[in-house]
PDB file of C-alpha atoms and ligand atoms in Angstrom:
ATOM      1  CA  MET M  29     -16.411 -15.684  -2.469  1.00 44.00           C
ATOM      2  CA  GLU M  30     -16.065 -15.744   1.289  1.00 44.00           C
ATOM      3  CA  ALA M  31     -13.030 -14.035   2.829  1.00 47.00           C
ATOM      4  CA  ILE M  32     -10.745 -16.484   4.619  1.00 46.00           C
ATOM      5  CA  LYS M  33     -11.012 -16.204   8.393  1.00 49.00           C
ATOM      6  CA  ARG M  34      -7.878 -14.918  10.097  1.00 54.00           C
ATOM      7  CA  LYS M  35      -6.678 -14.442  13.628  1.00 60.00           C
ATOM      8  CA  SER M  36      -4.327 -11.541  12.990  1.00 88.00           C
ATOM      9  CA  LEU M  37      -4.290  -8.026  11.627  1.00 96.00           C
ATOM     10  CA  PHE M  38      -3.623  -6.745   8.119  1.00 98.00           C
ATOM     11  CA  ILE M  39      -2.643  -3.100   7.593  1.00 98.00           C
ATOM     12  CA  ALA M  40      -2.004  -1.371   4.248  1.00 98.00           C
ATOM     13  CA  PHE M  41      -0.193   1.947   3.891  1.00 98.00           C
ATOM     14  CA  GLU M  42      -1.183   4.176   0.999  1.00 98.00           C
ATOM     15  CA  GLY M  43      -0.186   7.590  -0.279  1.00 97.00           C
ATOM     16  CA  ILE M  44       1.555   9.342  -3.130  1.00 95.00           C
ATOM     17  CA  ASP M  45       5.301   8.920  -3.678  1.00 90.00           C
ATOM     18  CA  GLY M  46       7.143  11.042  -1.112  1.00 91.00           C
ATOM     19  CA  SER M  47       4.265  11.012   1.378  1.00 95.00           C
ATOM     20  CA  GLY M  48       6.504   9.494   4.047  1.00 95.00           C
ATOM     21  CA  LYS M  49       4.567   6.238   4.217  1.00 96.00           C
ATOM     22  CA  SER M  50       7.625   3.967   4.080  1.00 95.00           C
ATOM     23  CA  THR M  51       9.173   5.741   7.081  1.00 96.00           C
ATOM     24  CA  GLN M  52       5.914   5.507   8.971  1.00 98.00           C
ATOM     25  CA  LEU M  53       5.535   1.836   8.087  1.00 98.00           C
ATOM     26  CA  ARG M  54       8.988   1.171   9.512  1.00 98.00           C
ATOM     27  CA  ARG M  55       8.202   3.113  12.681  1.00 98.00           C
ATOM     28  CA  LEU M  56       4.921   1.273  13.222  1.00 98.00           C
ATOM     29  CA  THR M  57       6.674  -2.061  12.703  1.00 98.00           C
ATOM     30  CA  GLU M  58       9.354  -1.239  15.271  1.00 98.00           C
ATOM     31  CA  PHE M  59       6.710   0.004  17.706  1.00 98.00           C
ATOM     32  CA  LEU M  60       4.641  -3.185  17.432  1.00 97.00           C
ATOM     33  CA  GLN M  61       7.733  -5.389  17.688  1.00 97.00           C
ATOM     34  CA  ARG M  62       8.741  -3.569  20.889  1.00 97.00           C
ATOM     35  CA  LYS M  63       5.289  -4.421  22.214  1.00 95.00           C
ATOM     36  CA  GLY M  64       6.001  -8.089  21.515  1.00 94.00           C
ATOM     37  CA  TYR M  65       3.910  -8.645  18.380  1.00 95.00           C
ATOM     38  CA  LYS M  66       5.167 -10.783  15.507  1.00 96.00           C
ATOM     39  CA  VAL M  67       5.198  -8.415  12.531  1.00 97.00           C
ATOM     40  CA  HIS M  68       5.838  -9.104   8.855  1.00 98.00           C
ATOM     41  CA  THR M  69       6.414  -6.063   6.650  1.00 98.00           C
ATOM     42  CA  THR M  70       6.109  -6.293   2.935  1.00 98.00           C
ATOM     43  CA  ALA M  71       5.547  -4.116  -0.122  1.00 98.00           C
ATOM     44  CA  GLU M  72       4.122  -3.951  -3.616  1.00 98.00           C
ATOM     45  CA  PRO M  73       5.487  -4.270  -6.202  1.00 98.00           C
ATOM     46  CA  THR M  74       6.974  -7.339  -4.502  1.00 98.00           C
ATOM     47  CA  THR M  75      10.547  -8.594  -4.765  1.00 98.00           C
ATOM     48  CA  ARG M  76       9.309 -11.790  -6.424  1.00 98.00           C
ATOM     49  CA  PRO M  77       9.531 -12.413 -10.214  1.00 98.00           C
ATOM     50  CA  ILE M  78       6.406 -10.503 -11.269  1.00 98.00           C
ATOM     51  CA  GLY M  79       7.302  -7.592  -8.991  1.00 98.00           C
ATOM     52  CA  ARG M  80      10.816  -7.525 -10.423  1.00 98.00           C
ATOM     53  CA  MET M  81       9.391  -7.288 -13.910  1.00 98.00           C
ATOM     54  CA  ILE M  82       7.318  -4.276 -12.817  1.00 98.00           C
ATOM     55  CA  ARG M  83      10.406  -2.596 -11.310  1.00 97.00           C
ATOM     56  CA  ASP M  84      12.280  -3.163 -14.584  1.00 97.00           C
ATOM     57  CA  ILE M  85       9.513  -1.268 -16.377  1.00 97.00           C
ATOM     58  CA  PHE M  86       9.579   1.524 -13.776  1.00 94.00           C
ATOM     59  CA  ASN M  87      13.344   1.846 -14.056  1.00 93.00           C
ATOM     60  CA  HIS M  88      13.078   2.108 -17.856  1.00 93.00           C
ATOM     61  CA  ARG M  89      14.893  -1.202 -18.454  1.00 95.00           C
ATOM     62  CA  MET M  90      11.798  -2.554 -20.194  1.00 96.00           C
ATOM     63  CA  VAL M  91       8.845  -0.918 -21.937  1.00 97.00           C
ATOM     64  CA  ALA M  92       5.212  -1.909 -21.439  1.00 98.00           C
ATOM     65  CA  ASP M  93       1.795  -0.440 -22.091  1.00 97.00           C
ATOM     66  CA  ASN M  94      -0.153   0.937 -19.105  1.00 96.00           C
ATOM     67  CA  ARG M  95      -2.751  -1.830 -19.560  1.00 97.00           C
ATOM     68  CA  THR M  96      -0.030  -4.453 -19.354  1.00 98.00           C
ATOM     69  CA  ILE M  97       1.341  -2.792 -16.212  1.00 98.00           C
ATOM     70  CA  ALA M  98      -2.136  -2.845 -14.664  1.00 98.00           C
ATOM     71  CA  GLY M  99      -2.350  -6.580 -15.388  1.00 98.00           C
ATOM     72  CA  LEU M 100       1.104  -7.240 -13.967  1.00 98.00           C
ATOM     73  CA  PHE M 101       0.120  -5.513 -10.720  1.00 98.00           C
ATOM     74  CA  VAL M 102      -2.919  -7.787 -10.455  1.00 98.00           C
ATOM     75  CA  ALA M 103      -0.736 -10.874 -10.958  1.00 98.00           C
ATOM     76  CA  ASP M 104       1.938  -9.637  -8.537  1.00 99.00           C
ATOM     77  CA  ARG M 105      -0.748  -8.926  -5.910  1.00 99.00           C
ATOM     78  CA  LEU M 106      -2.310 -12.385  -6.192  1.00 98.00           C
ATOM     79  CA  ASP M 107       1.144 -13.927  -5.854  1.00 98.00           C
ATOM     80  CA  HIS M 108       1.755 -11.663  -2.844  1.00 98.00           C
ATOM     81  CA  ILE M 109      -1.423 -12.957  -1.215  1.00 98.00           C
ATOM     82  CA  LEU M 110      -1.293 -16.601  -2.198  1.00 98.00           C
ATOM     83  CA  ASN M 111       2.297 -17.800  -2.658  1.00 98.00           C
ATOM     84  CA  LYS M 112       3.225 -20.653  -0.361  1.00 97.00           C
ATOM     85  CA  ASP M 113       6.625 -19.267   0.740  1.00 96.00           C
ATOM     86  CA  ASP M 114       5.778 -15.943   2.324  1.00 97.00           C
ATOM     87  CA  GLY M 115       2.315 -15.212   0.981  1.00 98.00           C
ATOM     88  CA  MET M 116       0.346 -12.818   3.176  1.00 98.00           C
ATOM     89  CA  LEU M 117      -2.518 -15.242   3.867  1.00 97.00           C
ATOM     90  CA  ARG M 118      -0.080 -17.826   5.136  1.00 97.00           C
ATOM     91  CA  LEU M 119       1.677 -15.332   7.425  1.00 97.00           C
ATOM     92  CA  LEU M 120      -1.589 -13.953   8.763  1.00 97.00           C
ATOM     93  CA  ASP M 121      -2.645 -17.486   9.515  1.00 95.00           C
ATOM     94  CA  GLU M 122       0.605 -18.005  11.411  1.00 96.00           C
ATOM     95  CA  GLY M 123      -0.367 -15.069  13.642  1.00 95.00           C
ATOM     96  CA  TYR M 124       1.743 -12.299  12.152  1.00 97.00           C
ATOM     97  CA  ILE M 125       0.542  -8.740  11.933  1.00 97.00           C
ATOM     98  CA  VAL M 126       1.148  -8.075   8.238  1.00 98.00           C
ATOM     99  CA  ILE M 127       1.865  -4.514   7.136  1.00 98.00           C
ATOM    100  CA  THR M 128       2.175  -3.772   3.446  1.00 98.00           C
ATOM    101  CA  ASP M 129       3.582  -0.688   1.758  1.00 98.00           C
ATOM    102  CA  ARG M 130       0.842  -0.307  -0.904  1.00 98.00           C
ATOM    103  CA  TYR M 131      -1.993  -2.624  -1.900  1.00 98.00           C
ATOM    104  CA  TYR M 132      -4.915  -2.580  -4.317  1.00 98.00           C
ATOM    105  CA  MET M 133      -5.804   1.042  -3.582  1.00 98.00           C
ATOM    106  CA  SER M 134      -2.474   1.947  -5.228  1.00 98.00           C
ATOM    107  CA  SER M 135      -3.622   0.242  -8.414  1.00 98.00           C
ATOM    108  CA  TYR M 136      -6.932   2.073  -8.270  1.00 98.00           C
ATOM    109  CA  ALA M 137      -5.123   5.413  -7.924  1.00 97.00           C
ATOM    110  CA  TYR M 138      -2.062   4.871 -10.169  1.00 96.00           C
ATOM    111  CA  GLN M 139      -3.422   2.584 -12.892  1.00 97.00           C
ATOM    112  CA  GLY M 140      -6.868   4.213 -12.642  1.00 96.00           C
ATOM    113  CA  ALA M 141      -5.192   7.394 -13.854  1.00 92.00           C
ATOM    114  CA  HIS M 142      -4.348   5.641 -17.157  1.00 92.00           C
ATOM    115  CA  VAL M 143      -6.887   2.855 -17.739  1.00 96.00           C
ATOM    116  CA  PRO M 144     -10.609   2.850 -16.847  1.00 97.00           C
ATOM    117  CA  LEU M 145     -11.016   2.713 -13.072  1.00 97.00           C
ATOM    118  CA  GLU M 146     -13.904   0.225 -13.274  1.00 96.00           C
ATOM    119  CA  TRP M 147     -11.632  -2.178 -15.117  1.00 97.00           C
ATOM    120  CA  VAL M 148      -8.887  -1.802 -12.499  1.00 98.00           C
ATOM    121  CA  ILE M 149     -11.331  -2.401  -9.639  1.00 97.00           C
ATOM    122  CA  GLY M 150     -12.847  -5.408 -11.411  1.00 98.00           C
ATOM    123  CA  ALA M 151      -9.451  -6.900 -12.245  1.00 98.00           C
ATOM    124  CA  ASN M 152      -8.469  -6.613  -8.586  1.00 98.00           C
ATOM    125  CA  SER M 153     -11.670  -8.153  -7.257  1.00 98.00           C
ATOM    126  CA  LEU M 154     -10.099 -11.556  -6.583  1.00 98.00           C
ATOM    127  CA  ALA M 155      -7.524  -9.829  -4.363  1.00 98.00           C
ATOM    128  CA  SER M 156     -10.050  -7.622  -2.570  1.00 97.00           C
ATOM    129  CA  GLU M 157     -12.273 -10.640  -1.895  1.00 97.00           C
ATOM    130  CA  LEU M 158      -9.415 -12.821  -0.695  1.00 97.00           C
ATOM    131  CA  LEU M 159      -7.802 -10.262   1.584  1.00 98.00           C
ATOM    132  CA  ARG M 160      -9.167  -6.867   2.581  1.00 97.00           C
ATOM    133  CA  PRO M 161      -7.094  -4.660   4.886  1.00 98.00           C
ATOM    134  CA  ASP M 162      -8.405  -4.309   8.428  1.00 97.00           C
ATOM    135  CA  ILE M 163      -7.048  -0.770   8.260  1.00 98.00           C
ATOM    136  CA  THR M 164      -5.797   1.219   5.266  1.00 98.00           C
ATOM    137  CA  ILE M 165      -3.662   4.102   6.490  1.00 98.00           C
ATOM    138  CA  PHE M 166      -3.717   6.839   3.873  1.00 98.00           C
ATOM    139  CA  ILE M 167      -0.949   9.380   4.438  1.00 98.00           C
ATOM    140  CA  ASP M 168      -2.146  12.679   3.087  1.00 97.00           C
ATOM    141  CA  MET M 169       0.598  14.982   1.832  1.00 95.00           C
ATOM    142  CA  PRO M 170       0.574  18.119  -0.350  1.00 94.00           C
ATOM    143  CA  VAL M 171       1.907  17.273  -3.831  1.00 93.00           C
ATOM    144  CA  GLY M 172       4.620  19.970  -3.813  1.00 91.00           C
ATOM    145  CA  LYS M 173       6.165  18.736  -0.570  1.00 91.00           C
ATOM    146  CA  ALA M 174       5.955  15.103  -1.637  1.00 91.00           C
ATOM    147  CA  LEU M 175       7.731  15.871  -4.908  1.00 88.00           C
ATOM    148  CA  ASP M 176      10.520  17.758  -3.109  1.00 88.00           C
ATOM    149  CA  ARG M 177      11.120  14.648  -1.041  1.00 86.00           C
ATOM    150  CA  VAL M 178      11.140  12.366  -4.085  1.00 83.00           C
ATOM    151  CA  ARG M 179      13.593  14.621  -5.930  1.00 83.00           C
ATOM    152  CA  LYS M 180      15.962  14.972  -3.005  1.00 81.00           C
ATOM    153  CA  GLY M 181      18.869  12.619  -3.520  1.00 60.00           C
ATOM    154  CA  ARG M 182      17.624  11.138  -6.761  1.00 68.00           C
ATOM    155  CA  ASN M 183      18.916  11.791 -10.311  1.00 60.00           C
ATOM    156  CA  THR M 184      16.206  10.048 -12.291  1.00 65.00           C
ATOM    157  CA  LEU M 185      12.514   9.800 -11.659  1.00 63.00           C
ATOM    158  CA  GLU M 186      10.675   6.508 -11.988  1.00 71.00           C
ATOM    159  CA  LEU M 187       7.873   6.024 -14.490  1.00 66.00           C
ATOM    160  CA  PHE M 188       5.020   7.428 -12.387  1.00 69.00           C
ATOM    161  CA  GLU M 189       6.934  10.137 -10.556  1.00 71.00           C
ATOM    162  CA  SER M 190       6.366  13.164 -12.791  1.00 81.00           C
ATOM    163  CA  GLU M 191       4.588  16.113 -11.207  1.00 84.00           C
ATOM    164  CA  ASP M 192       1.632  15.784 -13.578  1.00 88.00           C
ATOM    165  CA  ASN M 193       1.229  12.152 -12.801  1.00 87.00           C
ATOM    166  CA  ILE M 194       1.460  12.652  -9.049  1.00 89.00           C
ATOM    167  CA  ARG M 195      -1.221  15.359  -9.261  1.00 92.00           C
ATOM    168  CA  GLN M 196      -3.413  12.984 -11.242  1.00 93.00           C
ATOM    169  CA  VAL M 197      -2.807  10.173  -8.765  1.00 95.00           C
ATOM    170  CA  THR M 198      -3.680  12.489  -5.860  1.00 96.00           C
ATOM    171  CA  ALA M 199      -6.997  13.289  -7.519  1.00 96.00           C
ATOM    172  CA  MET M 200      -7.596   9.577  -8.138  1.00 97.00           C
ATOM    173  CA  TYR M 201      -6.933   8.725  -4.485  1.00 98.00           C
ATOM    174  CA  GLU M 202      -9.587  11.280  -3.505  1.00 97.00           C
ATOM    175  CA  LYS M 203     -12.047   9.840  -6.005  1.00 97.00           C
ATOM    176  CA  VAL M 204     -11.349   6.281  -4.893  1.00 97.00           C
ATOM    177  CA  ILE M 205     -11.670   7.104  -1.186  1.00 97.00           C
ATOM    178  CA  LYS M 206     -15.113   8.575  -1.912  1.00 97.00           C
ATOM    179  CA  MET M 207     -16.069   5.519  -3.970  1.00 96.00           C
ATOM    180  CA  ILE M 208     -14.934   2.699  -1.698  1.00 95.00           C
ATOM    181  CA  GLY M 209     -14.703   4.507   1.644  1.00 93.00           C
ATOM    182  CA  SER M 210     -17.931   3.000   2.951  1.00 94.00           C
ATOM    183  CA  ASP M 211     -16.744  -0.597   2.287  1.00 94.00           C
ATOM    184  CA  GLU M 212     -13.223  -0.173   3.609  1.00 97.00           C
ATOM    185  CA  ASN M 213     -11.685   1.056   6.845  1.00 97.00           C
ATOM    186  CA  ILE M 214      -9.588   3.888   5.406  1.00 98.00           C
ATOM    187  CA  VAL M 215      -8.000   6.259   7.908  1.00 98.00           C
ATOM    188  CA  ARG M 216      -6.624   9.517   6.571  1.00 98.00           C
ATOM    189  CA  ILE M 217      -3.541  10.756   8.394  1.00 98.00           C
ATOM    190  CA  ASN M 218      -2.167  14.253   7.895  1.00 98.00           C
ATOM    191  CA  GLY M 219       1.430  13.593   6.804  1.00 97.00           C
ATOM    192  CA  ASP M 220       2.389  17.267   6.705  1.00 96.00           C
ATOM    193  CA  ARG M 221       3.684  17.276  10.295  1.00 97.00           C
ATOM    194  CA  SER M 222       6.778  16.090  12.107  1.00 96.00           C
ATOM    195  CA  GLU M 223       7.623  12.425  11.711  1.00 97.00           C
ATOM    196  CA  ASP M 224       7.024  11.897  15.445  1.00 98.00           C
ATOM    197  CA  GLU M 225       3.569  13.470  15.393  1.00 98.00           C
ATOM    198  CA  VAL M 226       2.495  11.309  12.472  1.00 98.00           C
ATOM    199  CA  ALA M 227       3.945   8.176  14.095  1.00 98.00           C
ATOM    200  CA  ASP M 228       2.169   8.915  17.389  1.00 98.00           C
ATOM    201  CA  GLU M 229      -1.194   9.213  15.690  1.00 98.00           C
ATOM    202  CA  ILE M 230      -0.706   5.962  13.770  1.00 98.00           C
ATOM    203  CA  GLU M 231       0.439   4.095  16.887  1.00 98.00           C
ATOM    204  CA  THR M 232      -2.571   5.297  18.873  1.00 97.00           C
ATOM    205  CA  LEU M 233      -4.891   4.266  16.079  1.00 97.00           C
ATOM    206  CA  VAL M 234      -3.421   0.778  15.714  1.00 96.00           C
ATOM    207  CA  VAL M 235      -3.263   0.140  19.464  1.00 95.00           C
ATOM    208  CA  ALA M 236      -6.958   1.066  19.743  1.00 94.00           C
ATOM    209  CA  PHE M 237      -7.787  -1.299  16.901  1.00 93.00           C
ATOM    210  CA  LEU M 238      -5.756  -4.143  18.406  1.00 91.00           C
ATOM    211  CA  HIS M 239      -7.401  -3.575  21.740  1.00 87.00           C
ATOM    212  CA  ASP M 240     -10.903  -3.639  20.265  1.00 84.00           C
ATOM    213  CA  SER M 241     -10.524  -6.468  17.787  1.00 77.00           C
ATOM    214  CA  LEU M 242      -7.854  -8.923  18.866  1.00 57.00           C
ATOM    215  CA  ASN M 243      -8.196  -8.835  22.619  1.00 56.00           C
ATOM    216  CA  SER M 244     -11.963  -8.759  22.855  1.00 56.00           C
TER     217      SER M 244
HETATM  218  P1  LIG O  25       7.036   2.725  -4.013  1.00 55.08           P
HETATM  219  O1  LIG O  25       7.735   3.946  -4.531  1.00 55.08           O
HETATM  220  O2  LIG O  25       6.053   2.992  -2.934  1.00 55.08           O
HETATM  221  O3  LIG O  25       7.971   1.579  -3.749  1.00 55.08           O
HETATM  222  O4  LIG O  25       6.089   2.204  -5.201  1.00 55.08           O
HETATM  223  C1  LIG O  25       6.610   1.990  -6.439  1.00 55.08           C
HETATM  224  C2  LIG O  25       5.752   2.623  -7.486  1.00 55.08           C
HETATM  225  O5  LIG O  25       4.762   1.685  -7.887  1.00 55.08           O
HETATM  226  C3  LIG O  25       5.021   3.877  -7.085  1.00 55.08           C
HETATM  227  O6  LIG O  25       5.294   4.901  -8.020  1.00 55.08           O
HETATM  228  C4  LIG O  25       3.577   3.507  -7.174  1.00 55.08           C
HETATM  229  C5  LIG O  25       3.569   2.363  -8.147  1.00 55.08           C
HETATM  230  N1  LIG O  25       2.468   1.414  -8.004  1.00 55.08           N
HETATM  231  C6  LIG O  25       1.480   1.392  -8.967  1.00 55.08           C
HETATM  232  O7  LIG O  25       1.531   2.131  -9.940  1.00 55.08           O
HETATM  233  N2  LIG O  25       0.454   0.502  -8.831  1.00 55.08           N
HETATM  234  C7  LIG O  25       0.346  -0.369  -7.780  1.00 55.08           C
HETATM  235  O8  LIG O  25      -0.611  -1.155  -7.691  1.00 55.08           O
HETATM  236  C8  LIG O  25       1.404  -0.335  -6.786  1.00 55.08           C
HETATM  237  C9  LIG O  25       1.354  -1.297  -5.642  1.00 55.08           C
HETATM  238  C10 LIG O  25       2.442   0.564  -6.947  1.00 55.08           C
END
């Protein structure tokens, strides 16, 4: 299947829980908006019906098998790409820079820790063929520090937030980056620095990309 041609830029943020990616996503959005770009920020799981079902499972309001969860993420992702209201393909076509907090690499790392990775990659192939990130920003953070951040200010942990699981997911991210790194533009950013330092590096990276790809 041929990827749909686009005139804008699609960025995915990845990293373990507590890596600081949501803060960095917000900072990049504000930076690009100040520069005059139209930016749409979004996240997975989405706030649409399938995403809400996933959040219910994560918040222990509903129980589901890991294989079912993996399937729900595939469905939520396709809806995120294709829905006619605020689907990412539509917004990219309208000239927005779209920045998502998590995309299919999250499924590879999180669901790949519980169901066979080949299955997860195969099940996500429609999504990866329809819409591949121009840049995946992977925020690298030591597990201990990430967990401290997750625990701060929170009484209960979500389904995948145990220390064991986060260690497993970290190992899966490393495996996945090795596996798909040559097909994808994955940039590893050291998140174990001040917020400003991390933001500066991401801004420089994205500005260079915009300069090379959109304005050439
Ligand atoms: P968040 O904390 O970044 O909002 O993400 C919610 C949780 O969803 C997080 O623990 C990671 C998990 N997740 C998956 O397990 N698979 C996926 O494909 C995505 C997008 C998120």
